[in-house]
Amino acid sequence: DAGITQSPRHKVTETGTPVTLRCHQTENHRYMYWYRQDPGHGLRLIHYSYGVKDTDKGEVSDGYSVSRSKTEDFLLTLESATSSQTSVYFCAIRKRQKGYEQYFGPGTRLTVT
Amino acid sequence: AQSVTQPDIHITVSEGASLELRCNYSYGATPYLFWYVQSPGQGLQLLLKYFSGDTLVQGIKGFEAEFKRSQSSFNLRKPSVHWSDAAEYFCAVGAGGNKLVFGAGTILRVKS
């Protein structure tokens, strides 16, 4: 158990509305990540954070923003949701300074209608 | 750029049979390699990892993987598959900048 929770676990929203997903960790890890999972694409990195207020873009960052004001929380915001952002979103943390192994939360299923 | 290819989208094996899932990567330096498993509706669980040293690594649930630099491969194996192994399996490579790049996944079906 990596001590990661995601909220909400499921959400249905309409096109054009803002949506914020929350990732919370209990173990004070420095690195946190947001991915989206779509059939045939595996997991693709949206944004990641390497400390409070330190974030960087991943390969599919367009239409998404993130914030990290506290070590334990990493927020993903869709400013104006589109149907192409219907996906399962996973948060992950990296536990060690050496190596890249990441541990994943349970995921949030987002549907944009 | 780093990339991971999992050539098989679906694989079906009989319970008790052996399993091999293929993974090929593209990365200029010595890679960090991982296999994750995802049961339906669940998050990803780390099965095993390769950083350096012995090229045959053991993981949880009886899985093992072998790193072959000459073939740029990191195939996952299990000698005898159980029905509970049915899941989706992802290979990943550690890329620069503290990031992972994932393959598209292989769905394993186990028939009784």
PDB file of C-alpha atoms in Angstrom:
ATOM      1  CA  ASP A   1       0.000   0.000   0.000  1.00  0.00           C
ATOM      2  CA  ALA A   2       1.606   3.253  -1.161  1.00  0.00           C
ATOM      3  CA  GLY A   3      -0.638   5.499   0.947  1.00  0.00           C
ATOM      4  CA  ILE A   4      -2.173   7.227  -2.079  1.00  0.00           C
ATOM      5  CA  THR A   5      -5.800   8.223  -2.343  1.00  0.00           C
ATOM      6  CA  GLN A   6      -7.569   9.851  -5.255  1.00  0.00           C
ATOM      7  CA  SER A   7     -10.812  11.792  -5.215  1.00  0.00           C
ATOM      8  CA  PRO A   8     -13.312  11.578  -6.636  1.00  0.00           C
ATOM      9  CA  ARG A   9     -13.126   7.974  -7.806  1.00  0.00           C
ATOM     10  CA  HIS A  10     -15.778   8.530 -10.460  1.00  0.00           C
ATOM     11  CA  LYS A  11     -17.050  11.701 -12.064  1.00  0.00           C
ATOM     12  CA  VAL A  12     -19.363  12.576 -14.912  1.00  0.00           C
ATOM     13  CA  THR A  13     -19.244  16.137 -16.156  1.00  0.00           C
ATOM     14  CA  GLU A  14     -20.364  18.173 -19.126  1.00  0.00           C
ATOM     15  CA  THR A  15     -18.228  19.599 -21.880  1.00  0.00           C
ATOM     16  CA  GLY A  16     -16.882  23.034 -21.007  1.00  0.00           C
ATOM     17  CA  THR A  17     -17.043  22.682 -17.238  1.00  0.00           C
ATOM     18  CA  PRO A  18     -13.954  22.863 -15.012  1.00  0.00           C
ATOM     19  CA  VAL A  19     -12.903  19.718 -13.170  1.00  0.00           C
ATOM     20  CA  THR A  20     -10.314  19.201 -10.432  1.00  0.00           C
ATOM     21  CA  LEU A  21      -8.979  15.813  -9.419  1.00  0.00           C
ATOM     22  CA  ARG A  22      -7.107  15.377  -6.184  1.00  0.00           C
ATOM     23  CA  CYS A  23      -4.242  13.085  -5.276  1.00  0.00           C
ATOM     24  CA  HIS A  24      -3.274  12.764  -1.639  1.00  0.00           C
ATOM     25  CA  GLN A  25      -0.290  10.912  -0.199  1.00  0.00           C
ATOM     26  CA  THR A  26       0.508  10.177   3.428  1.00  0.00           C
ATOM     27  CA  GLU A  27       4.237   9.399   3.189  1.00  0.00           C
ATOM     28  CA  ASN A  28       5.781  12.766   2.333  1.00  0.00           C
ATOM     29  CA  HIS A  29       7.326  11.751  -0.999  1.00  0.00           C
ATOM     30  CA  ARG A  30       8.849  14.440  -3.145  1.00  0.00           C
ATOM     31  CA  TYR A  31       7.838  13.225  -6.614  1.00  0.00           C
ATOM     32  CA  MET A  32       4.224  12.937  -7.705  1.00  0.00           C
ATOM     33  CA  TYR A  33       2.767  12.226 -11.149  1.00  0.00           C
ATOM     34  CA  TRP A  34      -0.491  12.398 -13.064  1.00  0.00           C
ATOM     35  CA  TYR A  35      -1.166   9.940 -15.905  1.00  0.00           C
ATOM     36  CA  ARG A  36      -4.093   9.188 -18.118  1.00  0.00           C
ATOM     37  CA  GLN A  37      -4.884   5.672 -19.300  1.00  0.00           C
ATOM     38  CA  ASP A  38      -6.629   5.004 -22.583  1.00  0.00           C
ATOM     39  CA  PRO A  39      -7.052   1.700 -24.446  1.00  0.00           C
ATOM     40  CA  GLY A  40      -4.176   1.064 -26.816  1.00  0.00           C
ATOM     41  CA  HIS A  41      -2.028   3.804 -25.327  1.00  0.00           C
ATOM     42  CA  GLY A  42      -1.001   2.460 -21.954  1.00  0.00           C
ATOM     43  CA  LEU A  43      -0.310   5.230 -19.468  1.00  0.00           C
ATOM     44  CA  ARG A  44       0.761   8.643 -20.664  1.00  0.00           C
ATOM     45  CA  LEU A  45       2.277  11.291 -18.415  1.00  0.00           C
ATOM     46  CA  ILE A  46       0.313  14.528 -18.099  1.00  0.00           C
ATOM     47  CA  HIS A  47       2.294  16.492 -15.506  1.00  0.00           C
ATOM     48  CA  TYR A  48       4.581  15.730 -12.636  1.00  0.00           C
ATOM     49  CA  SER A  49       5.886  17.496  -9.560  1.00  0.00           C
ATOM     50  CA  TYR A  50       9.290  17.333  -7.902  1.00  0.00           C
ATOM     51  CA  GLY A  51       8.419  19.445  -4.875  1.00  0.00           C
ATOM     52  CA  VAL A  52       6.037  22.040  -3.520  1.00  0.00           C
ATOM     53  CA  LYS A  53       5.290  24.540  -6.287  1.00  0.00           C
ATOM     54  CA  ASP A  54       7.699  22.685  -8.644  1.00  0.00           C
ATOM     55  CA  THR A  55       5.960  21.077 -11.597  1.00  0.00           C
ATOM     56  CA  ASP A  56       6.727  20.157 -15.179  1.00  0.00           C
ATOM     57  CA  LYS A  57       4.860  19.012 -18.253  1.00  0.00           C
ATOM     58  CA  GLY A  58       4.576  15.498 -19.566  1.00  0.00           C
ATOM     59  CA  GLU A  59       3.806  14.267 -23.063  1.00  0.00           C
ATOM     60  CA  VAL A  60       0.055  15.028 -23.025  1.00  0.00           C
ATOM     61  CA  SER A  61      -0.194  18.227 -20.982  1.00  0.00           C
ATOM     62  CA  ASP A  62      -2.374  20.332 -23.320  1.00  0.00           C
ATOM     63  CA  GLY A  63      -5.686  21.191 -21.650  1.00  0.00           C
ATOM     64  CA  TYR A  64      -4.453  20.317 -18.170  1.00  0.00           C
ATOM     65  CA  SER A  65      -2.898  22.277 -15.329  1.00  0.00           C
ATOM     66  CA  VAL A  66      -1.572  21.185 -11.951  1.00  0.00           C
ATOM     67  CA  SER A  67      -0.813  22.645  -8.577  1.00  0.00           C
ATOM     68  CA  ARG A  68       1.074  21.499  -5.537  1.00  0.00           C
ATOM     69  CA  SER A  69       0.846  23.824  -2.572  1.00  0.00           C
ATOM     70  CA  LYS A  70       1.515  21.100   0.004  1.00  0.00           C
ATOM     71  CA  THR A  71       3.752  18.048  -0.154  1.00  0.00           C
ATOM     72  CA  GLU A  72       0.840  15.677   0.350  1.00  0.00           C
ATOM     73  CA  ASP A  73      -1.539  17.032  -2.302  1.00  0.00           C
ATOM     74  CA  PHE A  74      -1.206  17.188  -6.089  1.00  0.00           C
ATOM     75  CA  LEU A  75      -4.179  18.612  -7.973  1.00  0.00           C
ATOM     76  CA  LEU A  76      -4.998  18.102 -11.646  1.00  0.00           C
ATOM     77  CA  THR A  77      -7.358  20.626 -13.245  1.00  0.00           C
ATOM     78  CA  LEU A  78      -9.154  20.480 -16.544  1.00  0.00           C
ATOM     79  CA  GLU A  79     -10.011  24.132 -17.107  1.00  0.00           C
ATOM     80  CA  SER A  80     -12.705  23.381 -19.688  1.00  0.00           C
ATOM     81  CA  ALA A  81     -13.363  19.673 -20.053  1.00  0.00           C
ATOM     82  CA  THR A  82     -13.681  18.134 -23.518  1.00  0.00           C
ATOM     83  CA  SER A  83     -14.902  14.694 -24.586  1.00  0.00           C
ATOM     84  CA  SER A  84     -11.331  13.756 -25.536  1.00  0.00           C
ATOM     85  CA  GLN A  85     -10.436  14.021 -21.847  1.00  0.00           C
ATOM     86  CA  THR A  86     -12.740  11.140 -20.971  1.00  0.00           C
ATOM     87  CA  SER A  87     -10.264   8.710 -19.460  1.00  0.00           C
ATOM     88  CA  VAL A  88      -9.029   7.020 -16.321  1.00  0.00           C
ATOM     89  CA  TYR A  89      -6.598   9.209 -14.414  1.00  0.00           C
ATOM     90  CA  PHE A  90      -3.913   7.787 -12.172  1.00  0.00           C
ATOM     91  CA  CYS A  91      -1.737   9.501  -9.647  1.00  0.00           C
ATOM     92  CA  ALA A  92       1.627   8.035  -8.726  1.00  0.00           C
ATOM     93  CA  ILE A  93       4.470   8.714  -6.340  1.00  0.00           C
ATOM     94  CA  ARG A  94       8.146   7.839  -6.498  1.00  0.00           C
ATOM     95  CA  LYS A  95       9.425   6.443  -3.235  1.00  0.00           C
ATOM     96  CA  ARG A  96      13.150   6.413  -3.641  1.00  0.00           C
ATOM     97  CA  GLN A  97      15.770   8.926  -4.645  1.00  0.00           C
ATOM     98  CA  LYS A  98      17.538   6.322  -6.733  1.00  0.00           C
ATOM     99  CA  GLY A  99      15.640   4.514  -9.414  1.00  0.00           C
ATOM    100  CA  TYR A 100      12.399   5.359 -11.064  1.00  0.00           C
ATOM    101  CA  GLU A 101       9.907   2.920  -9.544  1.00  0.00           C
ATOM    102  CA  GLN A 102       6.533   4.477  -9.053  1.00  0.00           C
ATOM    103  CA  TYR A 103       3.532   3.459  -7.001  1.00  0.00           C
ATOM    104  CA  PHE A 104       0.027   4.149  -8.162  1.00  0.00           C
ATOM    105  CA  GLY A 105      -3.231   5.271  -6.675  1.00  0.00           C
ATOM    106  CA  PRO A 106      -6.579   3.557  -7.394  1.00  0.00           C
ATOM    107  CA  GLY A 107      -7.525   5.885 -10.265  1.00  0.00           C
ATOM    108  CA  THR A 108     -10.348   8.269 -11.128  1.00  0.00           C
ATOM    109  CA  ARG A 109     -12.738   7.459 -13.962  1.00  0.00           C
ATOM    110  CA  LEU A 110     -13.780  10.700 -15.637  1.00  0.00           C
ATOM    111  CA  THR A 111     -16.516  10.876 -18.245  1.00  0.00           C
ATOM    112  CA  VAL A 112     -17.101  14.102 -20.169  1.00  0.00           C
ATOM    113  CA  THR A 113     -20.470  14.182 -21.915  1.00  0.00           C
TER     114      THR A 113
ATOM    115  CA  ALA B   1      13.152   9.561 -27.422  1.00  0.00           C
ATOM    116  CA  GLN B   2      12.502   6.623 -25.182  1.00  0.00           C
ATOM    117  CA  SER B   3       9.815   4.164 -26.215  1.00  0.00           C
ATOM    118  CA  VAL B   4       8.442   0.785 -25.216  1.00  0.00           C
ATOM    119  CA  THR B   5       6.815  -1.733 -27.517  1.00  0.00           C
ATOM    120  CA  GLN B   6       4.642  -4.591 -26.362  1.00  0.00           C
ATOM    121  CA  PRO B   7       3.955  -6.480 -29.582  1.00  0.00           C
ATOM    122  CA  ASP B   8       1.062  -8.566 -28.282  1.00  0.00           C
ATOM    123  CA  ILE B   9      -2.187  -6.777 -27.483  1.00  0.00           C
ATOM    124  CA  HIS B  10      -3.895  -9.958 -26.279  1.00  0.00           C
ATOM    125  CA  ILE B  11      -2.519 -13.327 -25.214  1.00  0.00           C
ATOM    126  CA  THR B  12      -4.543 -16.367 -24.181  1.00  0.00           C
ATOM    127  CA  VAL B  13      -2.944 -19.253 -22.310  1.00  0.00           C
ATOM    128  CA  SER B  14      -4.335 -22.315 -20.606  1.00  0.00           C
ATOM    129  CA  GLU B  15      -4.186 -22.544 -16.850  1.00  0.00           C
ATOM    130  CA  GLY B  16      -0.991 -24.336 -15.850  1.00  0.00           C
ATOM    131  CA  ALA B  17       0.803 -23.462 -19.075  1.00  0.00           C
ATOM    132  CA  SER B  18       3.899 -21.286 -19.226  1.00  0.00           C
ATOM    133  CA  LEU B  19       3.736 -17.611 -20.128  1.00  0.00           C
ATOM    134  CA  GLU B  20       6.023 -15.161 -21.844  1.00  0.00           C
ATOM    135  CA  LEU B  21       5.064 -11.532 -22.459  1.00  0.00           C
ATOM    136  CA  ARG B  22       7.320  -9.565 -24.743  1.00  0.00           C
ATOM    137  CA  CYS B  23       8.713  -6.094 -24.200  1.00  0.00           C
ATOM    138  CA  ASN B  24      11.167  -4.160 -26.359  1.00  0.00           C
ATOM    139  CA  TYR B  25      12.508  -0.766 -25.431  1.00  0.00           C
ATOM    140  CA  SER B  26      14.397   2.064 -27.037  1.00  0.00           C
ATOM    141  CA  TYR B  27      16.744   3.978 -24.790  1.00  0.00           C
ATOM    142  CA  GLY B  28      20.267   5.236 -25.302  1.00  0.00           C
ATOM    143  CA  ALA B  29      21.722   4.519 -21.900  1.00  0.00           C
ATOM    144  CA  THR B  30      21.411   1.667 -19.429  1.00  0.00           C
ATOM    145  CA  PRO B  31      17.704   1.467 -18.797  1.00  0.00           C
ATOM    146  CA  TYR B  32      15.705   1.076 -15.652  1.00  0.00           C
ATOM    147  CA  LEU B  33      12.971  -1.435 -16.561  1.00  0.00           C
ATOM    148  CA  PHE B  34       9.717  -2.390 -14.899  1.00  0.00           C
ATOM    149  CA  TRP B  35       6.740  -4.656 -15.243  1.00  0.00           C
ATOM    150  CA  TYR B  36       3.397  -3.657 -13.739  1.00  0.00           C
ATOM    151  CA  VAL B  37       0.129  -5.579 -13.542  1.00  0.00           C
ATOM    152  CA  GLN B  38      -3.368  -4.137 -13.520  1.00  0.00           C
ATOM    153  CA  SER B  39      -6.414  -6.166 -12.546  1.00  0.00           C
ATOM    154  CA  PRO B  40      -9.771  -4.921 -13.874  1.00  0.00           C
ATOM    155  CA  GLY B  41     -10.851  -1.713 -12.174  1.00  0.00           C
ATOM    156  CA  GLN B  42      -7.679  -1.494 -10.132  1.00  0.00           C
ATOM    157  CA  GLY B  43      -4.523   0.570 -10.085  1.00  0.00           C
ATOM    158  CA  LEU B  44      -1.138  -0.664 -11.225  1.00  0.00           C
ATOM    159  CA  GLN B  45       0.967  -2.939  -9.060  1.00  0.00           C
ATOM    160  CA  LEU B  46       4.723  -3.263  -9.462  1.00  0.00           C
ATOM    161  CA  LEU B  47       5.677  -6.857 -10.351  1.00  0.00           C
ATOM    162  CA  LEU B  48       9.426  -6.482 -10.706  1.00  0.00           C
ATOM    163  CA  LYS B  49      12.207  -4.132 -11.686  1.00  0.00           C
ATOM    164  CA  TYR B  50      15.663  -4.136 -13.227  1.00  0.00           C
ATOM    165  CA  PHE B  51      18.246  -1.498 -12.359  1.00  0.00           C
ATOM    166  CA  SER B  52      21.592  -3.235 -12.766  1.00  0.00           C
ATOM    167  CA  GLY B  53      23.423  -6.454 -11.965  1.00  0.00           C
ATOM    168  CA  ASP B  54      21.902  -9.875 -12.532  1.00  0.00           C
ATOM    169  CA  THR B  55      19.935  -9.785 -15.768  1.00  0.00           C
ATOM    170  CA  LEU B  56      17.360 -12.298 -14.499  1.00  0.00           C
ATOM    171  CA  VAL B  57      15.152 -10.650 -11.915  1.00  0.00           C
ATOM    172  CA  GLN B  58      12.535 -12.221  -9.716  1.00  0.00           C
ATOM    173  CA  GLY B  59       9.307 -10.532  -8.806  1.00  0.00           C
ATOM    174  CA  ILE B  60       6.141 -11.121  -6.887  1.00  0.00           C
ATOM    175  CA  LYS B  61       3.510 -13.764  -7.684  1.00  0.00           C
ATOM    176  CA  GLY B  62       6.100 -16.109  -9.220  1.00  0.00           C
ATOM    177  CA  PHE B  63       7.019 -13.842 -12.136  1.00  0.00           C
ATOM    178  CA  GLU B  64      10.505 -13.291 -13.499  1.00  0.00           C
ATOM    179  CA  ALA B  65      11.970 -11.210 -16.297  1.00  0.00           C
ATOM    180  CA  GLU B  66      15.210 -11.280 -18.218  1.00  0.00           C
ATOM    181  CA  PHE B  67      17.051  -8.213 -19.456  1.00  0.00           C
ATOM    182  CA  LYS B  68      18.813  -8.765 -22.793  1.00  0.00           C
ATOM    183  CA  ARG B  69      20.764  -5.699 -23.818  1.00  0.00           C
ATOM    184  CA  SER B  70      21.664  -7.089 -27.260  1.00  0.00           C
ATOM    185  CA  GLN B  71      17.979  -7.509 -28.093  1.00  0.00           C
ATOM    186  CA  SER B  72      16.730  -4.425 -26.199  1.00  0.00           C
ATOM    187  CA  SER B  73      14.235  -6.718 -24.526  1.00  0.00           C
ATOM    188  CA  PHE B  74      12.829  -7.322 -21.067  1.00  0.00           C
ATOM    189  CA  ASN B  75      10.425 -10.233 -21.389  1.00  0.00           C
ATOM    190  CA  LEU B  76       8.210 -11.342 -18.534  1.00  0.00           C
ATOM    191  CA  ARG B  77       7.828 -15.046 -17.787  1.00  0.00           C
ATOM    192  CA  LYS B  78       5.944 -17.369 -15.492  1.00  0.00           C
ATOM    193  CA  PRO B  79       6.332 -21.160 -15.546  1.00  0.00           C
ATOM    194  CA  SER B  80       2.722 -21.997 -14.665  1.00  0.00           C
ATOM    195  CA  VAL B  81      -0.139 -19.563 -15.045  1.00  0.00           C
ATOM    196  CA  HIS B  82      -3.031 -19.415 -12.601  1.00  0.00           C
ATOM    197  CA  TRP B  83      -6.522 -18.132 -13.416  1.00  0.00           C
ATOM    198  CA  SER B  84      -5.888 -15.195 -11.058  1.00  0.00           C
ATOM    199  CA  ASP B  85      -3.082 -13.993 -13.348  1.00  0.00           C
ATOM    200  CA  ALA B  86      -5.642 -12.772 -15.876  1.00  0.00           C
ATOM    201  CA  ALA B  87      -4.990  -9.024 -16.063  1.00  0.00           C
ATOM    202  CA  GLU B  88      -3.306  -6.382 -18.164  1.00  0.00           C
ATOM    203  CA  TYR B  89       0.473  -6.165 -18.015  1.00  0.00           C
ATOM    204  CA  PHE B  90       2.541  -3.082 -18.709  1.00  0.00           C
ATOM    205  CA  CYS B  91       6.236  -2.781 -19.395  1.00  0.00           C
ATOM    206  CA  ALA B  92       7.906   0.555 -18.609  1.00  0.00           C
ATOM    207  CA  VAL B  93      11.321   2.135 -19.018  1.00  0.00           C
ATOM    208  CA  GLY B  94      12.792   4.807 -16.786  1.00  0.00           C
ATOM    209  CA  ALA B  95      13.451   7.838 -18.931  1.00  0.00           C
ATOM    210  CA  GLY B  96      15.453  10.950 -18.214  1.00  0.00           C
ATOM    211  CA  GLY B  97      13.958  13.489 -15.866  1.00  0.00           C
ATOM    212  CA  ASN B  98      12.575  11.021 -13.370  1.00  0.00           C
ATOM    213  CA  LYS B  99       9.838   9.828 -15.679  1.00  0.00           C
ATOM    214  CA  LEU B 100       8.536   6.467 -16.848  1.00  0.00           C
ATOM    215  CA  VAL B 101       7.487   5.618 -20.390  1.00  0.00           C
ATOM    216  CA  PHE B 102       4.939   2.833 -20.652  1.00  0.00           C
ATOM    217  CA  GLY B 103       4.101   0.348 -23.335  1.00  0.00           C
ATOM    218  CA  ALA B 104       0.516  -0.004 -24.566  1.00  0.00           C
ATOM    219  CA  GLY B 105      -0.074  -3.107 -22.478  1.00  0.00           C
ATOM    220  CA  THR B 106      -0.814  -6.794 -23.044  1.00  0.00           C
ATOM    221  CA  ILE B 107      -4.104  -8.298 -21.905  1.00  0.00           C
ATOM    222  CA  LEU B 108      -3.673 -11.814 -20.583  1.00  0.00           C
ATOM    223  CA  ARG B 109      -6.596 -14.216 -20.690  1.00  0.00           C
ATOM    224  CA  VAL B 110      -6.391 -17.543 -18.907  1.00  0.00           C
ATOM    225  CA  LYS B 111      -8.593 -20.385 -20.064  1.00  0.00           C
ATOM    226  CA  SER B 112      -9.458 -23.324 -17.862  1.00  0.00           C
TER     227      SER B 112
END
